[in-house]
């Protein structure tokens, strides 16, 4: 598979997306202060980041508002209170999960919203629902991407069929999603080529969203980049569910495009991340996450293990073996 670009070249097709509020929100139930969100927005603008994801557009009928911060629902009004008219080059994104949102009521015309990109997330059995949402959001005037989750558990034939169906719905981008942090760079290389065999036919861009269970989120991200993936997800200080994601400071430190600067990111991490950790938020590499990554399992058991400060790793591993 041919390499696209080099360590010294600039790829004009590359887009960096900050997913701190959305994936990081899974760590603290989206209870971010307005100061944190405003500082994050300003840091992304100064750093030249292309997109900032403001959380989920979840249904208030399905989820109890009292149990979550407002970025679980990421209303247009709450986003606008942070960004105003967003007279910047930074685009605004939200994620909408198939089956967990009321998109026909909660997603208005693009002309009425501060949001630019809607990221539709689904599992393989929800592809028809994802297609319906993609078409709806495109008709409303939005950029749209599709995140097919947990692909490390799927048959290639099923992924190929899903990609064909989704591409025909007309998204701007489809994401390679390593939900369990179980994939290795060599696999990412093959998966990228596999996806491109479909997406290139339809002119659909590729993105990657990586998790850090085996400390490979950054490595997998730049491996995908090397082989032609354009949209790159990252979070500040790797903040995200369980082991976290590709660290923004690593990614911007790697990219050679002079439009990006990681100095504002470093300043944000210095001033804001310690406050979130002091409030009790915990994320990042730990042995239980390594084990669920190796076993290609959802990190929910590892999250519970870490929360309970359980360091009986052998027993935990044996429990994972029993699940297979």
mmCIF file of C-alpha atoms in Angstrom:
data_model
loop_
_atom_site.group_PDB
_atom_site.id
_atom_site.type_symbol
_atom_site.label_atom_id
_atom_site.label_comp_id
_atom_site.label_asym_id
_atom_site.label_seq_id
_atom_site.Cartn_x
_atom_site.Cartn_y
_atom_site.Cartn_z
ATOM 1 C CA UNK A 1 0.000 0.000 0.000
ATOM 2 C CA UNK A 2 1.474 3.334 -1.073
ATOM 3 C CA UNK A 3 2.393 5.879 1.563
ATOM 4 C CA UNK A 4 0.719 9.277 1.271
ATOM 5 C CA UNK A 5 3.105 12.114 2.122
ATOM 6 C CA UNK A 6 6.207 11.960 4.286
ATOM 7 C CA UNK A 7 7.427 13.031 7.707
ATOM 8 C CA UNK A 8 8.461 16.370 6.231
ATOM 9 C CA UNK A 9 5.501 17.063 3.963
ATOM 10 C CA UNK A 10 2.197 18.866 4.548
ATOM 11 C CA UNK A 11 -1.064 17.140 3.686
ATOM 12 C CA UNK A 12 -3.633 19.780 2.799
ATOM 13 C CA UNK A 13 -6.465 17.252 3.150
ATOM 14 C CA UNK A 14 -5.765 16.631 6.845
ATOM 15 C CA UNK A 15 -8.370 17.779 9.370
ATOM 16 C CA UNK A 16 -7.864 17.566 13.144
ATOM 17 C CA UNK A 17 -10.916 17.137 15.384
ATOM 18 C CA UNK A 18 -10.865 17.742 19.134
ATOM 19 C CA UNK A 19 -13.152 15.221 20.875
ATOM 20 C CA UNK A 20 -12.329 16.220 24.470
ATOM 21 C CA UNK A 21 -15.843 17.281 25.471
ATOM 22 C CA UNK A 22 -17.494 14.259 23.881
ATOM 23 C CA UNK A 23 -15.168 11.337 24.661
ATOM 24 C CA UNK A 24 -13.819 13.080 27.756
ATOM 25 C CA UNK A 25 -17.382 13.669 28.870
ATOM 26 C CA UNK A 26 -17.750 9.921 29.326
ATOM 27 C CA UNK A 27 -15.242 10.267 32.185
ATOM 28 C CA UNK A 28 -17.142 12.876 34.220
ATOM 29 C CA UNK A 29 -20.731 12.537 32.960
ATOM 30 C CA UNK A 30 -20.190 15.704 30.902
ATOM 31 C CA UNK A 31 -19.921 17.910 33.973
ATOM 32 C CA UNK A 32 -17.520 20.476 32.553
ATOM 33 C CA UNK A 33 -17.495 24.037 33.790
ATOM 34 C CA UNK A 34 -18.246 26.835 31.332
ATOM 35 C CA UNK A 35 -14.718 28.099 31.998
ATOM 36 C CA UNK A 36 -13.250 24.754 30.899
ATOM 37 C CA UNK A 37 -15.331 24.695 27.721
ATOM 38 C CA UNK A 38 -14.595 28.316 26.834
ATOM 39 C CA UNK A 39 -10.863 27.842 27.421
ATOM 40 C CA UNK A 40 -10.931 24.650 25.347
ATOM 41 C CA UNK A 41 -12.676 26.448 22.494
ATOM 42 C CA UNK A 42 -10.167 29.293 22.549
ATOM 43 C CA UNK A 43 -7.221 26.882 22.743
ATOM 44 C CA UNK A 44 -8.486 24.991 19.700
ATOM 45 C CA UNK A 45 -8.934 28.219 17.758
ATOM 46 C CA UNK A 46 -5.399 29.350 18.582
ATOM 47 C CA UNK A 47 -3.956 25.920 17.861
ATOM 48 C CA UNK A 48 -5.479 25.819 14.371
ATOM 49 C CA UNK A 49 -7.610 22.750 15.133
ATOM 50 C CA UNK A 50 -10.187 22.230 12.381
ATOM 51 C CA UNK A 51 -13.175 20.883 14.350
ATOM 52 C CA UNK A 52 -14.256 20.908 17.991
ATOM 53 C CA UNK A 53 -16.832 18.368 19.109
ATOM 54 C CA UNK A 54 -19.151 19.794 21.765
ATOM 55 C CA UNK A 55 -20.566 16.487 22.982
ATOM 56 C CA UNK A 56 -23.569 14.353 22.144
ATOM 57 C CA UNK A 57 -26.970 15.461 20.906
ATOM 58 C CA UNK A 58 -28.673 12.845 23.103
ATOM 59 C CA UNK A 59 -32.420 12.562 23.617
ATOM 60 C CA UNK A 60 -33.751 14.170 26.780
ATOM 61 C CA UNK A 61 -36.585 11.671 26.638
ATOM 62 C CA UNK A 62 -34.168 8.749 26.935
ATOM 63 C CA UNK A 63 -31.589 10.241 29.313
ATOM 64 C CA UNK A 64 -32.231 11.875 32.691
ATOM 65 C CA UNK A 65 -30.918 15.440 32.478
ATOM 66 C CA UNK A 66 -30.258 15.487 36.233
ATOM 67 C CA UNK A 67 -27.620 12.768 35.850
ATOM 68 C CA UNK A 68 -25.526 14.510 33.200
ATOM 69 C CA UNK A 69 -23.906 17.801 32.382
ATOM 70 C CA UNK A 70 -25.300 19.806 29.471
ATOM 71 C CA UNK A 71 -22.786 18.516 26.937
ATOM 72 C CA UNK A 72 -24.517 15.148 26.944
ATOM 73 C CA UNK A 73 -27.239 17.028 25.070
ATOM 74 C CA UNK A 74 -25.146 19.791 23.427
ATOM 75 C CA UNK A 75 -28.026 22.027 22.422
ATOM 76 C CA UNK A 76 -27.556 24.750 19.853
ATOM 77 C CA UNK A 77 -28.293 27.313 22.548
ATOM 78 C CA UNK A 78 -25.592 26.018 24.909
ATOM 79 C CA UNK A 79 -23.044 25.831 22.097
ATOM 80 C CA UNK A 80 -23.876 29.365 20.958
ATOM 81 C CA UNK A 81 -23.412 30.627 24.525
ATOM 82 C CA UNK A 82 -19.761 29.537 24.242
ATOM 83 C CA UNK A 83 -18.912 30.352 20.621
ATOM 84 C CA UNK A 84 -21.249 33.251 19.803
ATOM 85 C CA UNK A 85 -21.243 33.623 16.020
ATOM 86 C CA UNK A 86 -18.012 31.565 15.885
ATOM 87 C CA UNK A 87 -16.295 34.019 13.586
ATOM 88 C CA UNK A 88 -13.249 31.742 13.337
ATOM 89 C CA UNK A 89 -11.864 29.023 11.081
ATOM 90 C CA UNK A 90 -12.794 26.386 13.687
ATOM 91 C CA UNK A 91 -15.845 24.316 12.777
ATOM 92 C CA UNK A 92 -18.266 22.969 15.379
ATOM 93 C CA UNK A 93 -19.215 19.302 15.638
ATOM 94 C CA UNK A 94 -21.590 17.148 17.655
ATOM 95 C CA UNK A 95 -22.122 13.384 17.786
ATOM 96 C CA UNK A 96 -25.526 11.729 17.468
ATOM 97 C CA UNK A 97 -25.848 8.038 18.335
ATOM 98 C CA UNK A 98 -28.348 5.964 16.401
ATOM 99 C CA UNK A 99 -31.127 4.975 18.784
ATOM 100 C CA UNK A 100 -30.074 7.469 21.446
ATOM 101 C CA UNK A 101 -31.154 10.731 19.881
ATOM 102 C CA UNK A 102 -34.333 12.364 18.610
ATOM 103 C CA UNK A 103 -32.728 13.752 15.492
ATOM 104 C CA UNK A 104 -35.892 14.826 13.687
ATOM 105 C CA UNK A 105 -36.833 17.117 16.561
ATOM 106 C CA UNK A 106 -33.425 18.060 17.963
ATOM 107 C CA UNK A 107 -31.470 18.714 14.753
ATOM 108 C CA UNK A 108 -32.719 21.825 12.987
ATOM 109 C CA UNK A 109 -31.683 23.355 9.668
ATOM 110 C CA UNK A 110 -27.984 24.158 9.418
ATOM 111 C CA UNK A 111 -28.886 27.815 8.826
ATOM 112 C CA UNK A 112 -30.371 27.939 12.339
ATOM 113 C CA UNK A 113 -27.508 26.172 14.127
ATOM 114 C CA UNK A 114 -23.890 26.904 15.129
ATOM 115 C CA UNK A 115 -23.035 23.270 14.270
ATOM 116 C CA UNK A 116 -21.168 22.478 11.048
ATOM 117 C CA UNK A 117 -20.554 18.722 11.292
ATOM 118 C CA UNK A 118 -22.791 15.986 12.669
ATOM 119 C CA UNK A 119 -21.077 12.705 13.401
ATOM 120 C CA UNK A 120 -23.497 9.797 13.219
ATOM 121 C CA UNK A 121 -22.346 6.878 15.392
ATOM 122 C CA UNK A 122 -23.717 3.356 15.105
ATOM 123 C CA UNK A 123 -23.059 -0.320 15.527
ATOM 124 C CA UNK A 124 -23.200 -2.637 12.530
ATOM 125 C CA UNK A 125 -26.783 -3.730 13.231
ATOM 126 C CA UNK A 126 -27.878 -0.085 13.199
ATOM 127 C CA UNK A 127 -26.724 0.723 9.662
ATOM 128 C CA UNK A 128 -30.255 1.332 8.305
ATOM 129 C CA UNK A 129 -30.847 3.826 11.111
ATOM 130 C CA UNK A 130 -27.508 5.499 10.394
ATOM 131 C CA UNK A 131 -28.397 5.853 6.721
ATOM 132 C CA UNK A 132 -31.677 7.519 7.626
ATOM 133 C CA UNK A 133 -29.846 9.985 9.893
ATOM 134 C CA UNK A 134 -27.111 10.704 7.350
ATOM 135 C CA UNK A 135 -29.628 11.539 4.644
ATOM 136 C CA UNK A 136 -31.662 13.692 7.023
ATOM 137 C CA UNK A 137 -28.648 15.689 8.207
ATOM 138 C CA UNK A 138 -27.323 16.163 4.673
ATOM 139 C CA UNK A 139 -30.737 17.464 3.603
ATOM 140 C CA UNK A 140 -30.598 19.903 6.513
ATOM 141 C CA UNK A 141 -27.322 21.283 5.142
ATOM 142 C CA UNK A 142 -24.717 19.771 7.486
ATOM 143 C CA UNK A 143 -21.421 18.093 6.853
ATOM 144 C CA UNK A 144 -21.913 14.486 8.009
ATOM 145 C CA UNK A 145 -19.606 11.678 9.026
ATOM 146 C CA UNK A 146 -20.347 8.116 10.108
ATOM 147 C CA UNK A 147 -18.544 6.258 12.906
ATOM 148 C CA UNK A 148 -19.113 2.500 12.660
ATOM 149 C CA UNK A 149 -18.088 1.321 16.116
ATOM 150 C CA UNK A 150 -16.424 -1.841 17.422
ATOM 151 C CA UNK A 151 -15.105 -2.922 14.019
ATOM 152 C CA UNK A 152 -12.483 -5.143 15.674
ATOM 153 C CA UNK A 153 -15.345 -7.559 16.460
ATOM 154 C CA UNK A 154 -16.739 -7.681 12.915
ATOM 155 C CA UNK A 155 -16.403 -9.880 9.826
ATOM 156 C CA UNK A 156 -14.775 -8.114 6.871
ATOM 157 C CA UNK A 157 -17.662 -9.105 4.617
ATOM 158 C CA UNK A 158 -20.118 -7.372 6.952
ATOM 159 C CA UNK A 159 -17.958 -4.234 7.121
ATOM 160 C CA UNK A 160 -17.671 -4.148 3.322
ATOM 161 C CA UNK A 161 -21.436 -4.355 2.924
ATOM 162 C CA UNK A 162 -21.966 -1.681 5.582
ATOM 163 C CA UNK A 163 -19.454 0.646 3.914
ATOM 164 C CA UNK A 164 -21.186 0.314 0.558
ATOM 165 C CA UNK A 165 -24.559 1.080 2.107
ATOM 166 C CA UNK A 166 -23.287 4.057 4.103
ATOM 167 C CA UNK A 167 -21.312 5.550 1.205
ATOM 168 C CA UNK A 168 -24.417 5.469 -0.972
ATOM 169 C CA UNK A 169 -26.137 7.674 1.628
ATOM 170 C CA UNK A 170 -23.645 10.454 0.833
ATOM 171 C CA UNK A 171 -21.599 11.179 3.988
ATOM 172 C CA UNK A 172 -18.539 13.402 3.766
ATOM 173 C CA UNK A 173 -16.419 11.062 5.868
ATOM 174 C CA UNK A 174 -16.417 7.559 7.366
ATOM 175 C CA UNK A 175 -14.352 6.808 10.459
ATOM 176 C CA UNK A 176 -12.217 3.806 11.305
ATOM 177 C CA UNK A 177 -13.092 3.339 14.981
ATOM 178 C CA UNK A 178 -10.940 1.227 17.312
ATOM 179 C CA UNK A 179 -13.542 1.195 20.086
ATOM 180 C CA UNK A 180 -11.743 -1.320 22.291
ATOM 181 C CA UNK A 181 -8.174 -0.139 21.698
ATOM 182 C CA UNK A 182 -7.348 -3.615 20.467
ATOM 183 C CA UNK A 183 -5.880 -2.902 17.038
ATOM 184 C CA UNK A 184 -2.202 -2.670 16.095
ATOM 185 C CA UNK A 185 -0.575 -0.423 13.461
ATOM 186 C CA UNK A 186 -0.150 -3.295 11.006
ATOM 187 C CA UNK A 187 -3.888 -3.986 11.250
ATOM 188 C CA UNK A 188 -4.712 -0.289 10.891
ATOM 189 C CA UNK A 189 -2.689 -0.240 7.660
ATOM 190 C CA UNK A 190 -4.687 -3.145 6.215
ATOM 191 C CA UNK A 191 -8.014 -1.777 7.461
ATOM 192 C CA UNK A 192 -7.300 1.614 5.897
ATOM 193 C CA UNK A 193 -6.679 -0.015 2.516
ATOM 194 C CA UNK A 194 -9.804 -2.139 2.961
ATOM 195 C CA UNK A 195 -11.946 0.934 3.701
ATOM 196 C CA UNK A 196 -10.393 2.907 0.841
ATOM 197 C CA UNK A 197 -11.347 0.233 -1.647
ATOM 198 C CA UNK A 198 -14.937 1.293 -0.982
ATOM 199 C CA UNK A 199 -14.764 4.957 0.034
ATOM 200 C CA UNK A 200 -12.571 6.028 -2.896
ATOM 201 C CA UNK A 201 -15.284 4.899 -5.314
ATOM 202 C CA UNK A 202 -17.698 7.380 -3.757
ATOM 203 C CA UNK A 203 -15.300 10.239 -3.022
ATOM 204 C CA UNK A 204 -15.813 9.816 0.740
ATOM 205 C CA UNK A 205 -12.979 10.843 3.062
ATOM 206 C CA UNK A 206 -11.636 8.594 5.818
ATOM 207 C CA UNK A 207 -11.100 9.397 9.491
ATOM 208 C CA UNK A 208 -9.735 7.553 12.512
ATOM 209 C CA UNK A 209 -10.813 7.485 16.149
ATOM 210 C CA UNK A 210 -8.388 5.504 18.305
ATOM 211 C CA UNK A 211 -8.373 4.394 21.948
ATOM 212 C CA UNK A 212 -5.256 4.001 24.053
ATOM 213 C CA UNK A 213 -5.758 0.664 25.846
ATOM 214 C CA UNK A 214 -2.436 -0.656 24.546
ATOM 215 C CA UNK A 215 -0.774 2.775 24.322
ATOM 216 C CA UNK A 216 -1.187 2.686 20.546
ATOM 217 C CA UNK A 217 -3.747 5.444 19.908
ATOM 218 C CA UNK A 218 -1.116 7.879 18.617
ATOM 219 C CA UNK A 219 0.774 5.206 16.691
ATOM 220 C CA UNK A 220 -2.428 3.945 15.063
ATOM 221 C CA UNK A 221 -3.493 7.485 14.200
ATOM 222 C CA UNK A 222 -0.277 8.349 12.384
ATOM 223 C CA UNK A 223 -0.233 4.925 10.708
ATOM 224 C CA UNK A 224 -3.696 5.640 9.308
ATOM 225 C CA UNK A 225 -2.550 9.129 8.318
ATOM 226 C CA UNK A 226 0.433 7.664 6.486
ATOM 227 C CA UNK A 227 -1.861 5.578 4.321
ATOM 228 C CA UNK A 228 -4.306 8.319 3.393
ATOM 229 C CA UNK A 229 -6.726 8.903 6.285
ATOM 230 C CA UNK A 230 -7.579 12.608 6.486
ATOM 231 C CA UNK A 231 -9.716 13.217 9.590
ATOM 232 C CA UNK A 232 -7.804 12.687 12.826
ATOM 233 C CA UNK A 233 -9.471 12.598 16.255
ATOM 234 C CA UNK A 234 -7.567 13.614 19.377
ATOM 235 C CA UNK A 235 -8.273 14.839 22.906
ATOM 236 C CA UNK A 236 -6.446 17.111 25.298
ATOM 237 C CA UNK A 237 -4.078 15.118 27.498
ATOM 238 C CA UNK A 238 -5.680 12.010 25.958
ATOM 239 C CA UNK A 239 -8.870 12.593 28.014
ATOM 240 C CA UNK A 240 -11.473 10.019 27.098
ATOM 241 C CA UNK A 241 -13.356 6.924 28.141
ATOM 242 C CA UNK A 242 -11.187 4.434 30.022
ATOM 243 C CA UNK A 243 -7.652 4.526 28.655
ATOM 244 C CA UNK A 244 -8.367 7.672 26.676
ATOM 245 C CA UNK A 245 -7.615 8.626 23.088
ATOM 246 C CA UNK A 246 -4.838 9.936 20.883
ATOM 247 C CA UNK A 247 -3.359 12.924 22.722
ATOM 248 C CA UNK A 248 -3.805 16.253 20.954
ATOM 249 C CA UNK A 249 -0.382 17.439 22.094
ATOM 250 C CA UNK A 250 1.240 14.380 20.512
ATOM 251 C CA UNK A 251 -0.648 14.778 17.257
ATOM 252 C CA UNK A 252 -0.038 18.507 16.796
ATOM 253 C CA UNK A 253 3.593 18.018 17.775
ATOM 254 C CA UNK A 254 3.861 15.478 14.952
ATOM 255 C CA UNK A 255 2.023 17.273 12.143
ATOM 256 C CA UNK A 256 4.250 19.500 10.035
ATOM 257 C CA UNK A 257 1.604 21.890 8.768
ATOM 258 C CA UNK A 258 2.527 25.348 10.137
ATOM 259 C CA UNK A 259 -1.181 26.141 10.575
ATOM 260 C CA UNK A 260 -1.102 23.970 13.711
ATOM 261 C CA UNK A 261 0.495 25.069 16.981
ATOM 262 C CA UNK A 262 0.615 22.928 20.089
ATOM 263 C CA UNK A 263 1.649 25.776 22.392
ATOM 264 C CA UNK A 264 -2.003 26.762 23.088
ATOM 265 C CA UNK A 265 -2.698 23.092 23.790
ATOM 266 C CA UNK A 266 0.140 22.916 26.289
ATOM 267 C CA UNK A 267 -1.173 26.033 28.022
ATOM 268 C CA UNK A 268 -4.677 24.549 28.213
ATOM 269 C CA UNK A 269 -3.375 21.284 29.640
ATOM 270 C CA UNK A 270 -1.316 23.196 32.186
ATOM 271 C CA UNK A 271 -4.201 25.330 33.435
ATOM 272 C CA UNK A 272 -7.349 23.220 32.979
ATOM 273 C CA UNK A 273 -6.575 19.494 33.091
ATOM 274 C CA UNK A 274 -5.352 19.528 36.727
ATOM 275 C CA UNK A 275 -8.695 21.049 37.787
ATOM 276 C CA UNK A 276 -10.650 18.235 36.129
ATOM 277 C CA UNK A 277 -8.429 15.610 37.724
ATOM 278 C CA UNK A 278 -8.764 17.306 41.111
ATOM 279 C CA UNK A 279 -12.536 16.913 40.783
ATOM 280 C CA UNK A 280 -12.062 13.154 40.572
ATOM 281 C CA UNK A 281 -11.970 12.427 36.852
ATOM 282 C CA UNK A 282 -9.774 9.443 36.048
ATOM 283 C CA UNK A 283 -8.600 8.282 32.637
ATOM 284 C CA UNK A 284 -5.474 6.989 30.952
ATOM 285 C CA UNK A 285 -3.507 3.813 30.456
ATOM 286 C CA UNK A 286 -3.802 1.207 33.186
ATOM 287 C CA UNK A 287 -3.295 -2.551 33.278
ATOM 288 C CA UNK A 288 -7.012 -3.457 33.224
ATOM 289 C CA UNK A 289 -7.412 -1.435 30.012
ATOM 290 C CA UNK A 290 -4.413 -3.201 28.530
ATOM 291 C CA UNK A 291 -6.064 -6.539 29.290
ATOM 292 C CA UNK A 292 -9.436 -5.674 27.744
ATOM 293 C CA UNK A 293 -7.546 -4.310 24.733
ATOM 294 C CA UNK A 294 -5.576 -7.515 24.311
ATOM 295 C CA UNK A 295 -8.769 -9.543 24.731
ATOM 296 C CA UNK A 296 -10.668 -7.293 22.280
ATOM 297 C CA UNK A 297 -13.406 -6.641 24.820
ATOM 298 C CA UNK A 298 -15.433 -3.581 25.783
ATOM 299 C CA UNK A 299 -13.589 -1.648 28.534
ATOM 300 C CA UNK A 300 -16.589 -1.493 30.878
ATOM 301 C CA UNK A 301 -15.150 -4.202 33.157
ATOM 302 C CA UNK A 302 -11.787 -2.403 33.219
ATOM 303 C CA UNK A 303 -13.446 0.927 34.035
ATOM 304 C CA UNK A 304 -15.115 -0.714 37.038
ATOM 305 C CA UNK A 305 -11.859 -2.377 38.063
ATOM 306 C CA UNK A 306 -9.947 0.907 37.980
ATOM 307 C CA UNK A 307 -12.731 2.769 39.789
ATOM 308 C CA UNK A 308 -12.615 0.168 42.574
ATOM 309 C CA UNK A 309 -8.800 0.420 42.741
ATOM 310 C CA UNK A 310 -8.623 -3.329 42.203
ATOM 311 C CA UNK A 311 -5.016 -4.325 41.471
ATOM 312 C CA UNK A 312 -5.563 -8.084 41.425
ATOM 313 C CA UNK A 313 -4.747 -8.144 37.729
ATOM 314 C CA UNK A 314 -4.371 -11.896 37.373
ATOM 315 C CA UNK A 315 -7.847 -12.489 38.779
ATOM 316 C CA UNK A 316 -9.244 -9.761 36.534
ATOM 317 C CA UNK A 317 -7.576 -11.357 33.495
ATOM 318 C CA UNK A 318 -8.967 -14.774 34.403
ATOM 319 C CA UNK A 319 -12.430 -13.214 34.559
ATOM 320 C CA UNK A 320 -11.969 -11.845 31.041
ATOM 321 C CA UNK A 321 -10.918 -15.277 29.817
ATOM 322 C CA UNK A 322 -14.181 -16.695 31.145
ATOM 323 C CA UNK A 323 -16.144 -14.221 28.987
ATOM 324 C CA UNK A 324 -14.690 -15.543 25.724
#
